[in-house]
Amino acid sequence: MEKLKNELQAELTQNILPFWLNKMVDHRYGGFLGRIDGHGNPVPDAEKGAVLNARILWAFAAAYRVLGKPEYLEAATRAKNYFVAHFIDPQEGGVFWSLDAQGRPLDTKKQTYALGFAIYGLSEYARATGDEVALQQAKDLCYCIERYAFDSLNNGYVEALTRNWQPIADMRLSDKDENGSRTMNTHLHILEPYTNLYRVWRTPQLAERIANLIDIFLTRLLNPQTNHLDLFFDDRWQGRRNIQSFGHDIEAVWLLHEAALELNDPNVLQRVEHAIKAIAKAADEGLQADGSMVYERWTDTGKVDTQRQWWVMCECVIGHIDLYQHFGDTAALDIARRCWQYTREHIVDHEQGEWFWGCDENARPNLVDDKAGFWKCPYHNARMCLEVMERKSLTPSPSPRGEGSE
């Protein structure tokens, strides 16, 4: 474990964060560039996404909190100031989905997913620095989600609304997603920022919201037949339940556990720990002999997307480290170690910095998709490094994974 911690700290401080500090700062228009393509070429006129910029804010704020380096605080403050000045809607509240390169609103819809990441970044900045203004901004965005996106009739959070919080026809995060009004992905990334916000704003109301999100995962999103988390639903939680996303499954394992541990409610924790053991077992269906984890499987066609995407590798590492730490699963530790070895050999870009989007089953790097961009951010990989670095006590408990999980 100490070797793994040291390797990941070196990866964070010598490869990932220097890339964003040295290559992504936008010296012309402020903030950070919107895109660097898969070959490492900056695209100076690319649009700037809310998710990218909120994740940059989170990554540098978290790195500063853990490592205390002033250059990380400077980058986090740059990201925070730009985000507040340009992405937060001063008239209607919430955050714009995207800006043009000069920082003018481009897509003004209110995507709940983006609001979640804005809360995540701002709450982490407040956590790292004690900044009360950033904390209040995170609270205000939480109020927006609860006021406009929460469906009190059917429970859960709607995917997207117009700029002035009215229904919108196309609610998709991207053209790869189904147009469902409820998604597992968005609920996961409301749970994560609410948990982080709860660390600096411990109110009974926020605790109740987190507990409700956990319940949604265990009663709505979890497929009791497969133990996978299903992805797309309508207002009444009806969906095709035909896609198994291995990366999201293992990511949810540790994020659900993190939320339950932060709530410190024994009944909630017991329910979550029972469920995540089964979810982890289902996620491991995506593991490959080479140590990697593939992307998705469609149960209606039998098709498997065998891409090894960067973010799936990261979640595979953290999720299995969590299983080792809390359930004494030494096999999970070996899975995490082998997954990191595969990632270091085939996905980390040792020449130009950062990571490739992923690689194919023959370990050929994906140069088509971005090195940095709307969805390629210093979030999954920086978070993987920081999570392992911060887990100071990794002496496992005596309970093996699988006990009581069936």
XYZ file of C-alpha atoms in Angstrom:
406
model
C 0.000 0.000 0.000
C 2.806 2.442 0.771
C 4.315 1.733 -2.633
C 0.955 2.368 -4.296
C 0.472 5.589 -2.353
C 3.908 6.838 -3.342
C 3.353 5.977 -7.010
C 0.006 7.759 -7.106
C 1.321 10.851 -5.342
C 4.112 11.026 -7.890
C 1.593 10.600 -10.714
C -0.556 13.419 -9.336
C 2.219 15.896 -8.624
C 4.601 15.134 -11.480
C 2.240 14.333 -14.354
C -1.473 15.114 -13.932
C -1.522 18.501 -12.211
C 1.517 19.951 -14.057
C -0.292 19.308 -17.354
C -3.222 21.468 -16.248
C -0.975 24.134 -14.756
C 1.361 24.392 -17.731
C -0.850 23.657 -20.732
C -4.473 24.482 -19.881
C -4.369 27.998 -18.443
C -6.104 30.432 -20.801
C -3.877 33.513 -20.784
C -6.008 35.273 -23.403
C -9.551 35.082 -22.014
C -9.041 33.921 -18.441
C -9.732 30.692 -16.654
C -8.698 27.559 -18.518
C -8.810 26.447 -22.132
C -11.813 24.460 -23.231
C -9.987 21.686 -25.050
C -6.738 19.962 -25.956
C -7.250 17.253 -28.568
C -6.102 13.648 -28.361
C -2.784 14.475 -30.058
C -1.997 17.175 -27.506
C -2.913 20.207 -29.631
C -4.638 23.130 -27.841
C -7.931 24.313 -29.342
C -7.989 27.949 -28.174
C -11.494 28.771 -29.458
C -13.199 25.691 -27.992
C -16.288 26.157 -25.831
C -15.814 25.920 -22.085
C -17.956 23.456 -20.176
C -19.317 23.896 -16.663
C -18.397 20.339 -15.721
C -14.787 20.731 -16.877
C -14.305 23.985 -14.987
C -16.010 22.795 -11.804
C -13.840 19.682 -11.842
C -10.674 21.775 -12.304
C -11.758 23.801 -9.283
C -12.322 20.664 -7.240
C -9.041 19.023 -8.262
C -6.793 21.927 -7.334
C -8.714 22.783 -4.160
C -8.461 19.167 -3.001
C -4.793 18.965 -3.941
C -4.115 22.144 -1.963
C -6.018 20.822 1.049
C -3.991 17.602 1.047
C -0.563 18.831 -0.043
C -0.581 22.543 0.819
C 1.338 23.713 -2.243
C 0.708 27.416 -3.027
C 0.577 26.830 -6.792
C -2.422 24.568 -6.236
C -4.208 27.263 -4.242
C -3.438 29.778 -6.982
C -4.925 27.471 -9.637
C -7.970 26.671 -7.476
C -8.594 30.380 -6.886
C -8.231 31.107 -10.593
C -10.775 28.381 -11.341
C -13.148 29.538 -8.597
C -13.055 33.205 -9.605
C -13.646 32.389 -13.271
C -16.446 29.960 -12.502
C -18.276 32.388 -10.236
C -17.847 35.292 -12.643
C -18.897 33.461 -15.816
C -20.763 30.201 -15.152
C -23.113 31.200 -12.347
C -26.269 32.744 -13.796
C -26.670 36.154 -12.085
C -30.318 36.491 -13.117
C -31.925 33.061 -12.753
C -29.487 31.270 -10.463
C -27.817 27.959 -11.166
C -25.006 27.540 -13.686
C -24.817 27.727 -17.456
C -23.983 24.481 -19.245
C -21.323 26.058 -21.459
C -19.635 29.296 -22.496
C -17.856 30.358 -25.638
C -14.086 30.758 -25.537
C -14.429 34.380 -24.431
C -16.599 33.479 -21.465
C -20.032 34.427 -22.828
C -23.028 32.129 -22.178
C -23.418 29.632 -25.010
C -25.771 26.902 -23.772
C -27.829 28.326 -20.922
C -29.806 25.231 -19.907
C -29.663 24.155 -16.281
C -28.270 20.619 -16.181
C -28.588 19.200 -12.675
C -25.363 17.251 -13.160
C -23.463 20.523 -13.711
C -24.981 22.108 -10.623
C -23.812 19.098 -8.652
C -20.231 19.509 -9.796
C -20.343 23.239 -9.082
C -21.324 22.390 -5.499
C -18.536 19.819 -5.390
C -15.882 22.319 -6.469
C -17.085 25.241 -4.356
C -17.565 23.129 -1.228
C -14.072 21.703 -1.644
C -12.642 25.203 -1.983
C -14.448 26.179 1.219
C -13.198 23.015 2.890
C -9.606 23.727 1.830
C -9.530 27.452 2.599
C -12.392 28.280 4.970
C -13.821 30.675 2.364
C -17.339 31.524 3.565
C -18.352 33.137 0.263
C -17.590 29.954 -1.663
C -19.517 27.975 0.927
C -22.538 30.252 0.547
C -22.374 29.887 -3.233
C -22.390 26.101 -2.823
C -25.396 26.360 -0.487
C -27.234 28.581 -2.991
C -26.745 25.998 -5.739
C -27.992 23.274 -3.413
C -31.130 25.334 -2.818
C -31.575 25.624 -6.614
C -31.408 21.854 -7.052
C -33.884 21.249 -4.265
C -36.276 23.984 -5.364
C -36.331 23.310 -9.093
C -34.959 19.852 -9.876
C -36.355 17.724 -7.068
C -39.612 15.896 -7.878
C -41.495 15.582 -4.607
C -44.270 13.533 -6.250
C -42.160 10.745 -7.736
C -38.944 11.358 -5.779
C -35.611 11.961 -7.439
C -34.061 14.733 -9.487
C -34.934 15.733 -13.023
C -32.039 15.823 -15.457
C -32.337 19.301 -16.951
C -34.444 22.436 -17.244
C -34.358 25.634 -19.282
C -32.453 28.687 -18.139
C -35.483 29.880 -16.169
C -36.156 26.412 -14.731
C -38.947 25.293 -17.044
C -39.316 21.803 -18.590
C -36.985 21.077 -21.504
C -37.434 18.475 -24.247
C -33.842 17.260 -24.587
C -32.445 16.479 -21.150
C -29.400 14.409 -22.208
C -25.946 15.026 -20.814
C -24.498 14.037 -24.192
C -25.600 12.517 -27.485
C -24.425 9.131 -26.162
C -27.139 9.090 -23.482
C -30.799 8.203 -23.557
C -33.210 11.101 -23.095
C -34.487 10.018 -19.693
C -35.725 12.403 -17.024
C -33.930 10.398 -14.308
C -30.442 8.941 -14.597
C -28.194 7.009 -12.279
C -25.219 9.172 -13.274
C -26.804 12.443 -12.220
C -28.061 11.006 -8.932
C -24.565 9.695 -8.209
C -23.121 13.143 -8.801
C -25.658 14.825 -6.589
C -24.884 12.347 -3.819
C -21.137 13.035 -4.088
C -21.288 16.859 -3.821
C -23.964 16.745 -1.130
C -21.688 14.473 0.891
C -18.786 16.882 0.423
C -20.980 19.867 1.283
C -22.125 18.044 4.418
C -18.517 17.995 5.615
C -18.605 21.798 5.926
C -22.353 22.369 6.415
C -23.707 19.721 8.795
C -27.434 20.370 8.860
C -30.225 17.851 9.500
C -31.872 18.913 6.256
C -28.819 18.061 4.158
C -28.366 14.779 6.032
C -31.958 13.878 5.149
C -31.340 14.660 1.474
C -28.272 12.419 1.445
C -30.184 9.614 3.150
C -32.951 9.949 0.563
C -30.441 9.732 -2.280
C -28.995 6.577 -0.779
C -32.493 5.132 -0.576
C -33.093 5.980 -4.237
C -29.998 3.994 -5.150
C -31.041 0.985 -3.111
C -34.729 0.937 -4.085
C -34.878 2.479 -7.583
C -31.522 2.294 -9.329
C -30.251 -1.058 -8.098
C -31.467 -3.934 -10.232
C -32.324 -6.738 -7.780
C -31.969 -9.387 -10.507
C -28.450 -8.431 -11.614
C -27.079 -6.241 -8.787
C -25.984 -3.734 -11.431
C -27.153 -0.126 -11.272
C -29.464 0.672 -14.159
C -28.960 3.939 -15.979
C -31.993 5.627 -17.580
C -35.567 6.132 -16.348
C -38.677 8.219 -16.907
C -40.507 10.317 -14.297
C -42.028 7.203 -12.728
C -38.774 5.276 -12.624
C -39.581 3.030 -15.570
C -36.654 2.144 -17.815
C -35.321 -0.488 -20.187
C -32.641 -1.649 -17.731
C -30.556 -2.887 -20.661
C -27.116 -1.355 -20.031
C -24.574 -2.510 -17.465
C -21.905 0.129 -16.839
C -19.074 -1.509 -14.929
C -17.283 1.746 -14.175
C -20.380 3.372 -12.728
C -21.080 0.281 -10.638
C -17.682 0.272 -8.958
C -17.720 4.071 -8.617
C -21.058 3.871 -6.830
C -19.678 1.236 -4.467
C -17.288 3.635 -2.790
C -19.357 6.819 -3.182
C -22.369 5.193 -1.516
C -20.076 3.921 1.220
C -18.482 7.357 1.628
C -21.900 8.987 2.025
C -23.094 6.420 4.550
C -19.890 6.712 6.581
C -20.214 10.505 6.592
C -23.833 10.321 7.786
C -22.759 7.991 10.593
C -26.212 6.404 10.836
C -25.785 2.710 11.772
C -28.982 1.616 10.019
C -28.093 3.392 6.774
C -24.533 2.086 6.913
C -25.702 -1.490 7.398
C -28.020 -1.270 4.376
C -25.318 0.285 2.222
C -22.600 -2.175 3.172
C -24.896 -5.091 2.435
C -25.720 -3.651 -1.007
C -22.267 -2.536 -2.123
C -20.776 -5.977 -1.655
C -23.257 -7.288 -4.205
C -22.772 -4.314 -6.543
C -18.999 -4.817 -6.416
C -19.388 -8.449 -7.367
C -21.518 -7.421 -10.352
C -19.006 -4.718 -11.360
C -16.230 -7.294 -11.387
C -17.931 -8.955 -14.359
C -16.145 -6.223 -16.345
C -12.668 -7.227 -15.168
C -10.268 -8.609 -17.755
C -7.321 -10.987 -17.457
C -4.898 -8.144 -18.198
C -5.999 -6.272 -15.048
C -8.235 -3.732 -16.779
C -11.995 -3.198 -16.694
C -14.088 -2.798 -19.839
C -16.685 -0.085 -20.295
C -20.247 -1.368 -20.814
C -22.437 -4.319 -21.761
C -25.878 -4.227 -23.433
C -27.986 -7.097 -22.158
C -30.548 -6.895 -24.983
C -27.939 -7.350 -27.749
C -25.050 -9.003 -25.908
C -22.671 -6.325 -27.201
C -19.713 -5.421 -24.968
C -17.812 -2.149 -25.353
C -14.255 -3.294 -24.688
C -12.720 0.163 -24.446
C -10.497 0.675 -21.427
C -11.535 4.221 -20.569
C -9.434 6.315 -18.214
C -12.218 7.031 -15.734
C -13.285 3.386 -15.448
C -9.728 2.435 -14.509
C -9.683 5.113 -11.810
C -12.960 4.002 -10.264
C -11.847 0.372 -10.394
C -8.803 1.281 -8.298
C -10.646 3.369 -5.678
C -13.610 1.028 -5.391
C -11.428 -1.987 -4.743
C -9.187 -0.107 -2.319
C -12.348 0.729 -0.367
C -13.329 -2.938 -0.291
C -9.895 -3.892 0.988
C -9.842 -1.195 3.649
C -13.306 -1.773 5.072
C -13.982 -5.446 4.405
C -10.541 -7.026 4.518
C -10.732 -8.194 0.910
C -7.126 -8.856 -0.078
C -8.236 -10.002 -3.530
C -9.702 -6.524 -4.052
C -6.346 -4.969 -3.206
C -4.727 -7.115 -5.877
C -7.388 -6.025 -8.399
C -6.668 -2.364 -7.595
C -2.921 -2.868 -7.894
C -3.160 -4.682 -11.255
C -5.591 -2.101 -12.634
C -3.191 0.704 -11.753
C -0.323 -1.200 -13.370
C -2.341 -1.571 -16.579
C -3.276 2.119 -16.505
C 0.295 3.258 -15.921
C 1.562 1.142 -18.801
C -1.126 1.850 -21.394
C -3.222 4.955 -20.556
C -0.860 7.390 -18.819
C 0.847 9.620 -21.402
C 4.460 9.609 -20.256
C 5.585 11.936 -23.052
C 3.110 14.826 -23.172
C 1.544 14.485 -19.735
C -1.929 13.627 -18.448
C -3.674 10.483 -19.711
C -5.136 9.319 -22.974
C -8.902 8.921 -23.100
C -8.264 5.187 -23.017
C -7.135 2.349 -25.213
C -8.609 -0.593 -27.082
C -8.364 -4.276 -26.180
C -4.960 -4.370 -27.858
C -3.691 -1.495 -25.675
C -3.580 0.969 -28.586
C -4.191 4.484 -27.190
C -7.273 6.443 -28.205
C -6.032 9.582 -29.953
C -9.435 10.521 -31.374
C -11.028 11.672 -28.137
C -9.731 14.603 -26.116
C -6.722 14.719 -23.850
C -8.552 17.531 -22.030
C -11.991 18.871 -22.757
C -15.688 19.011 -22.021
C -15.593 15.563 -20.361
C -11.872 14.920 -19.944
C -10.894 16.653 -16.731
C -8.448 16.315 -13.800
C -11.180 14.697 -11.760
C -11.260 10.915 -11.930
C -7.480 10.500 -12.023
C -6.673 13.246 -9.491
C -9.411 11.930 -7.226
C -8.029 8.383 -7.484
C -4.600 9.588 -6.404
C -5.917 11.750 -3.573
C -8.297 9.078 -2.295
C -5.510 6.540 -1.922
C -3.129 9.139 -0.481
C -5.689 10.253 2.125
C -6.611 6.801 3.374
C -4.146 6.898 6.237
C -5.345 3.708 7.907
C -5.434 0.867 5.429
C -5.194 -2.001 7.874
C -8.147 -4.091 6.764
C -10.934 -5.258 9.010
C -11.323 -9.030 9.406
C -14.600 -9.295 7.474
C -14.072 -10.541 3.917
C -16.115 -9.179 1.040
C -18.999 -11.466 0.230
C -19.886 -12.321 3.818
C -23.591 -11.701 4.128
C -23.805 -10.278 0.600
C -26.023 -12.943 -0.907
